[in-house]
């Protein structure tokens, strides 16, 4: 059987070509070609190392490196012909290399297997993606700091159970999202350390008989460490699962944030306006302006959770070492990274353009007895035990509900029905400003604390 009919990379022991459908079914080139740059990077490092240890001559190395660089340019110019019959990105590039530079091209794979090659490529690819994602998180956080600073004194109702709870500043509310994103950032930085370990040199599963120097390839590829066991090196996909886990948490945060933006833009809340460029209309209802970007991000969160579940399930039954199952790692991983990056990008563009409707926020904070806790705290200040104060204020609120009056709208006489400890000075604590200004400690909602938190946030970002 001629080598044209069977695959030239492994056709030697085969007596008939692979079935046409099976060839398509087992091929991964349609999706793994996006790792071409990292595949070429890995191959150049491998060839350079092989020359250094004397397995290749310098001339052979140079010819391989030149050939690979030319192929990269061709791919980037959109002129490369990807062939499904060559299965994956690795064999496509190697086959064309051999076509171009001749027999030397076949020497590139000395001391290497596609098993350690692909594991290396994914790690290099993911390392780059993480860096892009980290940059988007930072951009979004900067936007949050700017809007928070501009709204350090803007008052809105804070909620628990989605019922009006206590007044908070809009800046403080936005900085809650900043905190979550800081943890997402930390998680990805930590995950990157374990992504950035080099499996190259594990070969198929047992290592190689050639005198390879893994420290050289590690250095050339900018890895932080070399994998310590060849069986683990080719089969470990923890790093991808860990990334999807960190990505899922980040998406969960964006999804919650989205939900608030959807609520806030509704006619029932009217807390904010999103610029038209982040919204779309309805083909039937002319008045509609829908918050599509947050809705879509909320929806896309499911894809990333799905990728996490998919990868966990992919790995759970696999014996050591490499199994073809592992080819299924790429699509969920790529999709999770794309989804997170795009969602962050959309948010980073949108958040600085959020326009708070301060009057409506204020009006909502004035409704719903949001300063009831302040009244209780005021009575504690007059010497009553908190539980009694809670009871007293409960009666005042009941009276307010029956008479459609907020606490600050009641006269001193009305308030004194509930406790004679209440005096003229009560009205300071019942105002929204009094309420937020009183919460003046680290992590509190007072405008002064918002400004301090913005300062801390800017410092944190500057140190990244
Ligand atoms: N396309 C394969 C993957 O994505 C590359 C490794 C294949 N190795 C093998 N021995 N079949 O995992």
XYZ file of N, CA and C and ligand atoms in Angstrom, residues 10 26-29 31-32 35 87-90 113-116 118-119 122 237 322-330, ligand 1:
99
model
N 1.662 7.780 10.225
C 1.589 6.524 10.961
C 1.129 5.344 10.115
N -12.505 11.482 13.242
C -11.389 11.521 14.199
C -10.527 12.774 14.041
N -10.763 13.535 12.965
C -9.925 14.718 12.722
C -10.252 15.848 13.694
N -9.256 16.646 14.006
C -9.487 17.787 14.896
C -9.026 19.102 14.267
N -8.536 19.013 13.029
C -7.896 20.206 12.453
C -8.839 21.403 12.371
N -10.836 22.554 14.413
C -10.789 23.424 15.598
C -9.388 23.623 16.172
N -8.490 22.616 16.008
C -7.185 22.817 16.673
C -6.212 23.652 15.846
N -4.428 26.726 17.178
C -3.211 26.696 18.009
C -1.942 26.708 17.149
N -5.550 15.059 9.630
C -6.045 14.935 10.999
C -6.021 16.195 11.853
N -4.823 16.670 12.173
C -4.785 17.771 13.146
C -3.763 18.828 12.752
N -3.700 19.860 13.548
C -2.797 20.985 13.273
C -1.342 20.512 13.212
N -1.002 19.558 14.074
C 0.400 19.115 14.163
C 0.847 18.448 12.868
N 6.375 13.245 20.614
C 5.153 12.578 20.177
C 4.086 13.652 20.070
N 3.028 13.363 19.322
C 1.939 14.341 19.313
C 1.309 14.463 20.692
N 1.523 13.435 21.514
C 0.919 13.491 22.848
C 1.521 14.600 23.711
N 2.853 14.691 23.713
C 3.431 15.807 24.485
C 3.357 17.111 23.694
N 0.793 18.125 21.760
C -0.520 18.767 21.915
C -0.691 19.313 23.341
N -0.178 18.561 24.311
C -0.294 19.039 25.697
C 0.458 20.360 25.866
N -1.568 23.315 23.986
C -2.760 23.842 24.692
C -2.325 24.753 25.830
N -5.026 17.082 32.287
C -5.810 18.211 31.777
C -6.402 19.019 32.933
N -2.082 9.009 27.694
C -2.906 9.715 26.716
C -3.984 8.791 26.151
N -5.169 9.329 25.978
C -6.243 8.641 25.247
C -6.838 9.620 24.251
N -7.360 9.088 23.188
C -7.928 9.951 22.141
C -9.055 10.828 22.686
N -9.670 10.365 23.775
C -10.701 11.192 24.429
C -10.215 12.643 24.590
N -8.918 12.746 24.877
C -8.366 14.067 25.211
C -8.519 15.096 24.101
N -8.684 14.605 22.881
C -8.898 15.545 21.779
C -10.172 16.368 22.006
N -11.065 15.815 22.811
C -12.331 16.509 23.115
C -12.153 17.640 24.130
N -10.945 17.863 24.584
C -10.734 18.937 25.571
C -10.790 20.328 24.930
N -10.484 20.369 23.624
C -10.224 21.689 23.042
C -11.465 22.539 22.835
N -5.264 15.681 17.808
C -4.783 14.999 18.989
C -5.395 15.696 20.228
O -5.959 16.738 20.069
C -3.299 15.072 19.052
C -2.671 13.928 19.752
C -2.964 12.671 19.081
N -2.123 11.606 19.514
C -2.355 10.372 19.135
N -1.541 9.487 19.530
N -3.382 10.051 18.393
O -5.323 15.219 21.315
